[in-house]
Amino acid sequence: MDGDRSGRSGREGVNRRDLLRAAAAAAAAAPLACRSAERGGTAFRPRPFEFEEWTVARLQEAIDRGSTTARGIVERALARIAEIDRSGPTLRSFIETNPEVLSLAEALDRERRERGPRGPLHGIPVLLKDNLDTADRMTTTAGSLALEGSIPPRDSAVAARLREAGAVLLGKANLSEWANFRSTRSTSGWSARGGQCRNPYALDRNPCGSSSGSAVAVSANLCALAVGTETDGSIVCPSATNGIVGVKPTVGLVSRAGIVPIAHSQDTAGPMARTVADAAILLGAMAGADPRDPATREAEGRTHRDYARFLDPRGLEGARLGVARSFFGFNERVDRVLGEALEAMRRAGALLVDPVDLPAEKELAEPETTVLLTEFKTDIEAYLAALGPRARVRTLEDLVRFNEENRDREMPYFGQELFLQAREKGPPADRAYLDALAQCRRLAREEGIDGLVAKQRLDAIVAPTGGPAWVTDLVNGDHFVGGCSTLAAVAGYPHVTVPAGFVFGLPVGLSFFGPAWSEPTLLKLAYAFERATQARRPPRFLPTAELLPSSP
């Protein structure tokens, strides 16, 4: 479906008058010298953006000085969304903007004047992936037309925490529909509601997924921060592919209540930002125990309100890092970037244990699939039932039927093989499921991350997050070439990716992962690496990758 027909009818933007005013201002100020890459083959150059690459701290300083306000930041964000997300390069990272966003920003400005800020997120725009419930005038659909118009009865725990922290919920991000758990040959970043999301570094390239819009919007400076979700790779892959920082927390650190699920053994929400410091600020606002999510009971006493306090520019000094060479070798240019990253960490004082041995991820493929399919059937039906009697779909069978009846809109490029496989699974009490879950935990935890960290006395494990972005291919689907997300995902353990460099102008990320609840250590290491390398560069909205002989 075309991104301009993404089901936003009557919900698009702030109120329509304010959004049209912002869009008109953007159009008036935009230069006319460059054509859209789609139409003319030249790079799109957006007008100068006042808050380009600004951090949360810098935005707060500007508000404190009186040079801007929360409303002012939101107005400029809306203008930029109109200019490059819905026209120009047409990134399609947003499914909808919040109709109440300007009034929310004004209320927070008024509160700041009268009582002072609530904390570092007060008045800061945050984008939510469209699988996080908000009980407001935005919908929550996981990108599917089956949930078009769905407004849940209450906020997700993440949305509620962010509101409490004073964040401005800017809108809902496009995603791989159903968080990329519908088809075995899907194209990441595509949803029936949002269309095909595009990589801002090379518009013909894929943004990875499933948190595609969250990553693209942050990278393209459409928002300060975004929330993504991950079951296996859905935060770290799009973060790395779009040149930003992504944090996949320990399962249970952040409540999943009110998030459209895949599988409770591996699902989690996490922060996506342009810097490690901003990701740490957002994680602190999101983390904490919640009676609606039993998994968060284990987080009691292990969460922190302020993860930024662990950041140290000298955090690599004396750190003992295991280099997981089994994740290298799929692309020689990626290996070159990672080689430079390893050398930078050595110079910063890290001790590299190179190589270290981990179980082959192919050993996890079959049991992980069994776990995800079984849990999806149960978890998605529990979510749908909680929407109440007005919900259009109530069961997995309803979803399958809806997709078949709306095949031209819902399945023009790929099908619903995973839905069909999940439909045939038995309950979580089945022996096949229990055996698969036990195998996953043994391989990923005892014989994987926990065993290696203890044996080698490691602070963390490092590896390439994945390869550079592939060309979007709606005919054949995704073309993954490598990555290291599965062990940490299956274990339910934390994983942080940070920009490391470029291949043909396409971002490549470095991963740090480790045992449960090791977020403070991973963030400290990632921050020190970020400070040592300063590898991030903002995107240039090129029509295709820089395929030049001199490119690295």
Coordinates of C-alpha atoms in Angstrom, one line a residue:
M1 CA 0.0 0.0 0.0
D2 CA 1.2 3.5 -0.8
G3 CA 2.5 5.3 2.3
D4 CA 0.0 8.2 1.6
R5 CA -2.9 5.7 2.0
S6 CA -1.7 4.3 5.4
G7 CA -5.1 4.5 7.2
R8 CA -4.5 7.9 8.8
S9 CA -7.9 9.3 7.8
G10 CA -8.9 11.9 10.3
R11 CA -5.9 11.2 12.5
E12 CA -3.0 12.7 10.7
G13 CA -0.8 15.1 12.6
V14 CA -1.6 17.4 15.6
N15 CA -4.8 18.9 14.5
R16 CA -5.0 19.3 10.7
R17 CA -4.8 23.0 10.7
D18 CA -1.5 23.0 12.7
L19 CA 0.0 20.3 10.6
L20 CA -0.9 22.0 7.4
R21 CA 0.6 25.3 8.7
A22 CA 3.8 23.5 9.6
A23 CA 3.9 21.8 6.2
A24 CA 3.4 25.0 4.4
A25 CA 6.3 26.6 6.4
A26 CA 8.5 23.7 5.5
A27 CA 7.6 24.0 1.8
A28 CA 8.2 27.8 1.8
A29 CA 11.7 27.4 3.3
A30 CA 12.8 24.4 1.3
P31 CA 15.4 24.9 -1.5
L32 CA 14.3 24.0 -5.0
A33 CA 17.7 23.2 -6.4
C34 CA 17.6 19.4 -5.9
R35 CA 15.0 17.0 -7.2
S36 CA 13.7 14.0 -5.3
A37 CA 16.0 11.0 -5.7
E38 CA 12.9 9.0 -6.8
R39 CA 12.1 11.3 -9.7
G40 CA 15.3 12.7 -10.9
G41 CA 18.1 10.5 -9.6
T42 CA 19.9 13.2 -7.7
A43 CA 20.3 13.4 -3.9
F44 CA 17.6 15.2 -2.0
R45 CA 18.9 18.1 0.2
P46 CA 16.4 19.1 2.8
R47 CA 16.4 22.6 4.2
P48 CA 18.7 23.3 7.1
F49 CA 17.2 21.9 10.3
E50 CA 17.8 23.9 13.5
F51 CA 18.0 20.8 15.7
E52 CA 20.0 18.4 13.5
E53 CA 21.9 15.9 15.6
W54 CA 21.0 17.7 18.8
T55 CA 21.1 15.6 22.0
V56 CA 18.6 15.5 24.7
A57 CA 21.0 17.6 26.9
R58 CA 21.4 20.2 24.2
L59 CA 17.6 20.5 23.7
Q60 CA 17.1 20.9 27.4
E61 CA 19.8 23.6 27.6
A62 CA 18.0 25.5 24.7
I63 CA 14.7 25.3 26.5
D64 CA 16.3 26.5 29.8
R65 CA 17.9 29.4 28.0
G66 CA 14.5 30.4 26.6
S67 CA 15.7 30.0 22.9
T68 CA 13.0 27.4 22.2
T69 CA 10.2 25.5 23.9
A70 CA 8.8 22.0 23.8
R71 CA 6.2 23.3 21.4
G72 CA 8.8 24.9 19.2
I73 CA 10.8 21.7 19.0
V74 CA 7.6 19.8 18.1
E75 CA 6.6 22.3 15.4
R76 CA 10.0 22.0 13.7
A77 CA 9.8 18.2 13.9
L78 CA 6.4 18.3 12.3
A79 CA 7.7 20.5 9.5
R80 CA 10.6 18.1 8.9
I81 CA 8.3 15.1 8.9
A82 CA 6.2 16.9 6.2
E83 CA 9.2 17.7 4.2
I84 CA 11.2 14.4 4.1
D85 CA 8.9 11.7 5.5
R86 CA 5.8 12.3 3.5
S87 CA 7.3 14.0 0.5
G88 CA 10.8 14.6 -0.9
P89 CA 12.7 11.3 -0.2
T90 CA 9.4 9.9 1.3
L91 CA 11.0 7.9 4.1
R92 CA 7.7 6.6 5.4
S93 CA 9.0 6.2 8.9
F94 CA 5.8 7.5 10.5
I95 CA 2.4 5.8 10.3
E96 CA 0.7 8.7 12.1
T97 CA 1.6 11.7 14.2
N98 CA -0.2 12.4 17.4
P99 CA -3.2 14.7 17.0
E100 CA -2.7 16.0 20.5
V101 CA 1.1 16.6 20.2
L102 CA 1.0 20.4 20.2
S103 CA -1.4 20.7 23.1
L104 CA 0.8 18.2 25.1
A105 CA 3.9 20.2 24.4
E106 CA 2.2 23.4 25.5
A107 CA 1.0 21.8 28.7
L108 CA 4.6 20.6 29.5
D109 CA 5.9 24.1 28.7
R110 CA 3.4 25.6 31.1
E111 CA 4.3 23.0 33.8
R112 CA 8.0 23.8 33.4
R113 CA 7.4 27.5 33.9
E114 CA 5.2 26.9 37.0
R115 CA 6.9 23.9 38.7
G116 CA 10.1 23.1 36.8
P117 CA 11.0 20.1 34.7
R118 CA 10.1 16.6 35.7
G119 CA 13.5 15.3 34.5
P120 CA 15.7 15.0 31.4
L121 CA 12.8 13.9 29.1
H122 CA 10.5 16.8 30.0
G123 CA 9.2 18.3 26.7
I124 CA 11.4 15.9 24.5
P125 CA 9.6 14.3 21.5
V126 CA 9.6 10.5 21.5
L127 CA 8.3 8.3 18.7
L128 CA 6.7 4.9 19.6
K129 CA 6.7 1.9 17.3
D130 CA 3.2 1.1 16.2
N131 CA 2.9 -2.0 18.4
L132 CA 2.9 0.0 21.7
D133 CA -0.6 0.7 23.0
T134 CA -1.6 4.3 23.6
A135 CA -5.1 5.1 25.0
D136 CA -5.4 8.4 23.2
R137 CA -6.4 9.5 19.7
M138 CA -3.6 7.5 18.1
T139 CA -4.2 3.9 17.0
T140 CA -2.1 0.8 17.7
T141 CA -2.1 -1.6 14.7
A142 CA 1.3 -3.3 14.3
G143 CA 1.0 -2.0 10.8
S144 CA -1.9 -4.2 9.9
L145 CA -5.3 -3.2 8.4
A146 CA -6.9 -5.9 10.7
L147 CA -6.3 -3.5 13.6
E148 CA -7.0 -0.2 11.7
G149 CA -8.8 2.2 14.0
S150 CA -7.9 0.1 17.2
I151 CA -7.6 2.2 20.3
P152 CA -6.6 0.1 23.3
P153 CA -8.4 0.6 26.7
R154 CA -5.2 1.7 28.4
D155 CA -1.6 2.8 27.8
S156 CA 1.2 0.4 27.5
A157 CA 3.4 0.5 30.5
V158 CA 6.1 2.1 28.4
A159 CA 3.8 4.8 27.1
A160 CA 2.6 5.5 30.7
R161 CA 6.2 5.7 32.0
L162 CA 7.2 8.1 29.3
R163 CA 4.2 10.4 29.9
E164 CA 5.1 10.4 33.6
A165 CA 8.7 11.4 32.7
G166 CA 7.3 14.4 30.7
A167 CA 8.1 13.1 27.2
V168 CA 6.0 14.3 24.3
L169 CA 4.6 11.3 22.4
L170 CA 5.1 12.4 18.9
G171 CA 3.5 9.6 16.9
K172 CA 3.6 6.0 15.8
A173 CA 6.4 4.6 13.7
N174 CA 6.1 2.4 10.7
L175 CA 7.4 -1.2 11.1
S176 CA 7.7 -4.5 9.5
E177 CA 4.0 -5.6 9.8
W178 CA 3.3 -7.7 12.9
A179 CA 6.9 -7.1 13.9
N180 CA 8.1 -9.2 11.0
F181 CA 6.3 -12.4 12.3
R182 CA 3.9 -13.1 9.4
S183 CA 5.9 -14.5 6.5
T184 CA 9.0 -16.5 5.9
R185 CA 10.0 -14.2 3.0
S186 CA 8.9 -10.8 4.1
T187 CA 10.4 -7.5 3.2
S188 CA 11.5 -5.6 6.3
G189 CA 10.0 -2.1 6.8
W190 CA 6.8 -2.9 4.9
S191 CA 3.4 -2.7 6.4
A192 CA 0.0 -2.5 4.9
R193 CA -0.7 0.7 6.7
G194 CA 2.6 2.4 6.3
G195 CA 4.0 1.2 3.0
Q196 CA 7.7 0.6 2.5
C197 CA 10.0 2.4 4.9
R198 CA 13.3 3.5 3.3
N199 CA 16.9 3.8 4.4
P200 CA 17.9 7.5 4.6
Y201 CA 21.5 6.7 3.6
A202 CA 20.5 5.1 0.3
L203 CA 16.8 5.3 -0.5
D204 CA 16.8 2.1 -2.6
R205 CA 18.2 0.2 0.4
N206 CA 16.3 -1.5 3.2
P207 CA 16.1 -0.1 6.8
C208 CA 16.0 -3.6 8.3
G209 CA 13.3 -4.3 10.9
S210 CA 11.1 -4.8 12.5
S211 CA 11.7 -1.4 14.3
S212 CA 12.3 0.2 10.9
G213 CA 10.5 3.5 11.3
S214 CA 11.8 4.1 14.8
A215 CA 15.4 3.7 13.5
V216 CA 14.9 5.8 10.3
A217 CA 13.1 8.6 12.1
V218 CA 15.9 8.9 14.7
S219 CA 18.6 8.7 12.1
A220 CA 16.9 11.3 9.8
N221 CA 16.4 13.7 12.8
L222 CA 12.7 13.5 12.7
C223 CA 12.6 13.0 16.4
A224 CA 15.0 13.0 19.3
L225 CA 14.3 9.5 20.5
A226 CA 12.3 6.4 19.6
V227 CA 11.1 3.2 21.2
G228 CA 11.5 -0.1 19.3
T229 CA 10.8 -3.7 20.2
E230 CA 12.8 -6.8 19.6
T231 CA 12.2 -10.6 19.7
D232 CA 15.4 -11.4 17.7
G233 CA 17.3 -8.5 16.0
S234 CA 14.4 -6.0 15.6
I235 CA 16.1 -3.2 17.6
V236 CA 19.7 -3.9 16.9
C237 CA 19.5 -4.6 13.2
P238 CA 17.6 -1.4 12.1
S239 CA 19.7 0.6 14.6
A240 CA 23.0 -0.6 13.0
T241 CA 21.6 -0.3 9.4
N242 CA 20.5 3.3 10.0
G243 CA 23.6 4.4 11.9
I244 CA 22.2 4.9 15.4
V245 CA 22.5 3.4 18.9
G246 CA 20.0 0.6 19.9
V247 CA 19.6 -1.1 23.2
K248 CA 17.9 -4.4 23.5
P249 CA 17.4 -4.8 27.3
T250 CA 17.3 -7.9 29.4
V251 CA 13.9 -9.4 29.1
G252 CA 12.0 -8.2 32.2
L253 CA 13.8 -4.9 32.6
V254 CA 11.1 -3.1 30.6
S255 CA 7.4 -4.1 31.0
R256 CA 5.8 -5.6 27.9
A257 CA 2.3 -4.9 29.1
G258 CA 0.3 -3.3 26.3
I259 CA 2.7 -4.3 23.5
V260 CA 1.5 -6.4 20.6
P261 CA 3.4 -9.6 21.3
I262 CA 5.3 -12.2 19.4
A263 CA 6.7 -14.4 22.2
H264 CA 7.1 -13.7 25.9
S265 CA 10.3 -15.6 26.3
Q266 CA 12.1 -13.1 24.1
D267 CA 10.0 -9.9 23.6
T268 CA 11.2 -6.6 25.0
A269 CA 11.0 -2.9 24.2
G270 CA 14.1 -0.8 24.1
P271 CA 15.5 2.7 23.3
M272 CA 16.8 3.9 20.0
A273 CA 18.8 7.1 19.8
R274 CA 21.6 8.9 18.0
T275 CA 24.0 8.7 21.1
V276 CA 24.6 6.3 23.9
A277 CA 23.9 9.0 26.4
D278 CA 20.4 9.7 25.0
A279 CA 19.7 5.9 24.9
A280 CA 20.7 5.7 28.5
I281 CA 18.3 8.5 29.5
L282 CA 15.4 6.8 27.6
L283 CA 16.2 3.4 29.2
G284 CA 16.0 4.9 32.7
A285 CA 12.6 6.3 32.0
M286 CA 11.3 2.9 30.5
A287 CA 12.8 0.5 33.0
G288 CA 11.1 -0.9 36.2
A289 CA 8.9 -3.5 37.7
D290 CA 5.2 -3.7 36.6
P291 CA 2.5 -5.9 38.1
R292 CA 1.0 -6.3 34.6
D293 CA 4.2 -8.2 33.4
P294 CA 5.3 -11.0 35.6
A295 CA 8.7 -11.1 34.0
T296 CA 9.5 -7.7 35.6
R297 CA 9.5 -9.2 39.1
E298 CA 13.1 -10.4 38.4
A299 CA 14.0 -6.7 37.7
E300 CA 13.3 -5.6 41.2
G301 CA 16.5 -4.3 42.7
R302 CA 18.2 -4.6 39.3
T303 CA 16.9 -1.5 37.5
H304 CA 18.2 2.1 37.6
R305 CA 16.3 5.3 37.1
D306 CA 19.5 6.9 35.8
Y307 CA 21.6 4.8 33.4
A308 CA 23.5 7.9 32.3
R309 CA 25.5 7.8 35.6
F310 CA 27.3 4.7 34.4
L311 CA 28.7 6.4 31.3
D312 CA 32.4 7.0 31.4
P313 CA 34.6 8.2 28.4
R314 CA 37.4 6.0 29.9
G315 CA 35.1 3.0 30.3
L316 CA 37.1 0.7 28.0
E317 CA 40.3 1.0 30.2
G318 CA 40.9 -2.4 31.6
A319 CA 37.8 -3.9 30.1
R320 CA 38.1 -7.6 29.1
L321 CA 36.2 -8.2 25.9
G322 CA 35.7 -11.4 24.0
V323 CA 35.8 -11.2 20.2
A324 CA 33.2 -13.6 18.8
R325 CA 34.9 -14.4 15.5
S326 CA 32.1 -16.8 14.4
F327 CA 30.1 -13.7 13.5
F328 CA 32.8 -12.3 11.2
G329 CA 33.7 -13.4 7.7
F330 CA 30.4 -12.7 5.8
N331 CA 31.7 -9.5 4.3
E332 CA 35.4 -8.5 4.0
R333 CA 34.6 -4.8 4.2
V334 CA 32.6 -5.2 7.4
D335 CA 35.5 -7.2 8.8
R336 CA 37.8 -4.2 7.9
V337 CA 35.5 -1.8 9.7
L338 CA 35.3 -4.1 12.7
G339 CA 39.1 -4.6 12.7
E340 CA 39.5 -0.8 13.0
A341 CA 36.9 -0.8 15.8
L342 CA 38.8 -3.5 17.7
E343 CA 42.1 -1.5 17.3
A344 CA 40.3 1.6 18.6
M345 CA 39.2 -0.3 21.7
R346 CA 42.8 -1.6 22.2
R347 CA 44.1 1.9 22.0
A348 CA 41.4 2.9 24.6
G349 CA 42.8 0.4 27.0
A350 CA 40.6 -2.7 26.4
L351 CA 42.0 -6.2 26.6
L352 CA 40.7 -8.3 23.8
V353 CA 40.3 -12.1 24.2
D354 CA 40.4 -13.0 20.5
P355 CA 38.8 -15.3 19.5
V356 CA 36.2 -16.7 21.9
D357 CA 34.0 -19.7 21.1
L358 CA 30.2 -19.6 21.2
P359 CA 27.6 -22.2 20.1
A360 CA 26.7 -21.9 16.4
E361 CA 23.5 -20.0 16.0
K362 CA 22.3 -22.6 13.5
E363 CA 21.9 -24.9 16.5
L364 CA 19.3 -22.5 17.8
A365 CA 17.3 -22.1 14.6
E366 CA 14.9 -25.0 15.0
P367 CA 14.2 -24.8 18.8
E368 CA 13.8 -21.0 18.6
T369 CA 11.3 -21.3 15.8
T370 CA 9.3 -23.8 17.9
V371 CA 9.3 -21.5 20.9
L372 CA 8.3 -18.4 18.9
L373 CA 5.5 -20.1 17.0
T374 CA 4.0 -21.7 20.1
E375 CA 4.1 -18.6 22.2
F376 CA 2.8 -16.4 19.4
K377 CA -0.4 -18.3 19.1
T378 CA -1.1 -17.9 22.8
D379 CA 0.3 -14.4 23.3
I380 CA -1.4 -12.8 20.3
E381 CA -4.8 -14.2 21.2
A382 CA -4.4 -12.9 24.8
Y383 CA -3.6 -9.4 23.4
L384 CA -6.5 -9.4 21.0
A385 CA -8.9 -10.6 23.7
A386 CA -7.9 -7.6 25.9
L387 CA -8.9 -5.1 23.2
G388 CA -12.6 -5.7 24.1
P389 CA -15.7 -6.7 22.3
R390 CA -15.4 -4.1 19.6
A391 CA -12.2 -5.5 18.2
R392 CA -12.5 -6.7 14.6
V393 CA -10.3 -9.7 15.1
R394 CA -10.2 -11.8 18.3
T395 CA -8.1 -14.9 17.4
L396 CA -5.2 -16.0 15.2
E397 CA -7.8 -17.7 13.0
D398 CA -9.5 -14.3 12.6
L399 CA -6.2 -12.7 11.5
V400 CA -5.6 -15.5 8.9
R401 CA -9.1 -15.0 7.5
F402 CA -8.8 -11.3 7.4
N403 CA -5.6 -11.4 5.5
E404 CA -7.1 -13.9 3.0
E405 CA -10.2 -11.7 2.5
N406 CA -8.0 -8.6 2.0
R407 CA -5.2 -10.3 0.1
D408 CA -4.8 -7.5 -2.4
R409 CA -4.0 -5.0 0.3
E410 CA -2.5 -7.2 3.0
M411 CA -0.5 -9.7 1.0
P412 CA 0.5 -8.1 -2.3
Y413 CA 4.1 -9.1 -1.9
F414 CA 4.4 -11.9 0.6
G415 CA 2.1 -14.2 2.5
Q416 CA 1.4 -15.4 6.1
E417 CA 3.3 -18.6 6.4
L418 CA 4.3 -18.0 10.0
F419 CA 0.7 -17.3 11.0
L420 CA -0.3 -20.6 9.4
Q421 CA 2.5 -22.5 11.1
A422 CA 1.6 -21.0 14.5
R423 CA -2.1 -21.9 14.0
E424 CA -1.1 -25.6 14.0
K425 CA 0.9 -25.4 17.3
G426 CA -0.3 -26.9 20.5
P427 CA -0.4 -25.2 23.9
P428 CA 2.7 -24.2 25.9
A429 CA 2.3 -27.3 28.0
D430 CA 3.3 -29.5 25.0
R431 CA 6.5 -31.5 25.5
A432 CA 7.8 -30.3 22.1
Y433 CA 7.6 -26.7 23.2
L434 CA 9.1 -27.3 26.7
D435 CA 12.0 -29.3 25.2
A436 CA 12.7 -26.5 22.7
L437 CA 12.6 -23.8 25.4
A438 CA 15.0 -25.8 27.6
Q439 CA 17.4 -26.3 24.6
C440 CA 17.3 -22.6 23.8
R441 CA 18.2 -21.6 27.3
R442 CA 20.9 -24.2 27.7
L443 CA 22.6 -23.2 24.4
A444 CA 22.2 -19.5 24.7
R445 CA 22.8 -19.2 28.5
E446 CA 24.7 -22.0 30.2
E447 CA 26.7 -23.1 27.2
G448 CA 26.6 -19.7 25.5
I449 CA 26.9 -16.2 27.1
D450 CA 27.0 -17.1 30.8
G451 CA 29.4 -20.0 30.3
L452 CA 31.8 -17.9 28.1
V453 CA 31.7 -14.8 30.3
A454 CA 32.5 -16.9 33.4
K455 CA 35.2 -19.0 31.7
Q456 CA 37.1 -16.1 30.2
R457 CA 36.2 -13.5 32.9
L458 CA 34.7 -11.2 30.3
D459 CA 33.0 -7.9 30.8
A460 CA 31.2 -8.3 27.5
I461 CA 31.3 -10.0 24.1
V462 CA 31.8 -8.0 20.9
A463 CA 30.9 -8.7 17.3
P464 CA 29.6 -7.0 14.1
T465 CA 25.9 -6.3 14.5
G466 CA 25.2 -7.2 10.9
G467 CA 26.0 -6.3 7.3
P468 CA 25.3 -3.1 5.4
A469 CA 21.8 -2.5 4.1
W470 CA 20.6 -4.6 1.2
V471 CA 18.6 -3.4 -1.7
T472 CA 14.9 -3.5 -0.9
D473 CA 13.4 -6.4 -2.9
L474 CA 9.6 -6.8 -2.7
V475 CA 9.8 -9.7 -5.2
N476 CA 12.2 -12.0 -3.3
G477 CA 12.1 -10.6 0.2
D478 CA 15.0 -9.8 2.6
H479 CA 18.7 -10.6 1.9
F480 CA 20.3 -10.9 5.4
V481 CA 24.0 -11.7 5.1
G482 CA 25.1 -11.9 8.7
G483 CA 24.5 -10.7 12.3
C484 CA 24.9 -11.6 15.9
S485 CA 21.4 -10.9 17.4
T486 CA 20.2 -14.5 18.1
L487 CA 22.2 -15.6 21.1
A488 CA 21.4 -12.5 23.3
A489 CA 17.8 -12.6 22.0
V490 CA 17.2 -16.3 22.8
A491 CA 18.9 -15.9 26.2
G492 CA 16.8 -12.8 27.0
Y493 CA 20.0 -10.9 27.7
P494 CA 21.0 -7.3 26.9
H495 CA 22.6 -6.2 23.6
V496 CA 23.8 -2.7 22.6
T497 CA 24.8 -1.6 19.1
V498 CA 26.7 1.5 18.3
P499 CA 27.8 3.0 15.0
A500 CA 31.3 1.7 14.0
G501 CA 31.8 2.9 10.4
F502 CA 30.6 2.7 6.8
V503 CA 30.8 0.3 3.8
F504 CA 30.1 2.2 0.5
G505 CA 28.5 4.9 2.6
L506 CA 26.2 2.5 4.4
P507 CA 26.4 2.3 8.2
V508 CA 27.8 -0.7 10.1
G509 CA 27.4 -1.3 13.8
L510 CA 29.4 -2.8 16.6
S511 CA 27.6 -5.0 19.2
F512 CA 28.3 -5.4 22.9
F513 CA 26.3 -8.1 24.6
G514 CA 26.6 -9.9 27.9
P515 CA 24.8 -11.6 30.9
A516 CA 21.4 -10.6 32.3
W517 CA 21.2 -7.2 33.9
S518 CA 24.6 -6.1 32.5
E519 CA 23.1 -2.9 30.9
P520 CA 25.3 -0.6 33.0
T521 CA 28.5 -2.3 31.8
L522 CA 27.4 -2.5 28.2
L523 CA 26.4 1.2 28.1
K524 CA 29.7 2.2 29.7
L525 CA 31.7 0.3 27.1
A526 CA 29.5 1.5 24.2
Y527 CA 29.8 5.1 25.4
A528 CA 33.6 4.9 25.6
F529 CA 33.8 3.4 22.1
E530 CA 31.5 6.1 20.7
R531 CA 33.6 8.8 22.3
A532 CA 36.8 7.2 20.9
T533 CA 35.6 6.8 17.3
Q534 CA 32.7 9.3 16.8
A535 CA 31.7 7.1 13.8
R536 CA 28.1 8.4 13.3
R537 CA 27.5 10.7 10.3
P538 CA 23.9 11.9 9.5
P539 CA 22.3 10.5 6.3
R540 CA 22.4 12.4 3.0
F541 CA 19.3 10.8 1.4
L542 CA 21.2 9.5 -1.6
P543 CA 19.3 7.6 -4.3
T544 CA 21.6 4.6 -4.0
A545 CA 24.8 3.6 -2.3
E546 CA 28.2 5.3 -3.1
L547 CA 29.5 2.4 -5.3
L548 CA 32.8 4.1 -6.0
P549 CA 36.2 2.3 -6.4
S550 CA 37.6 4.4 -3.7
S551 CA 34.9 3.6 -1.2
P552 CA 36.0 1.5 1.8

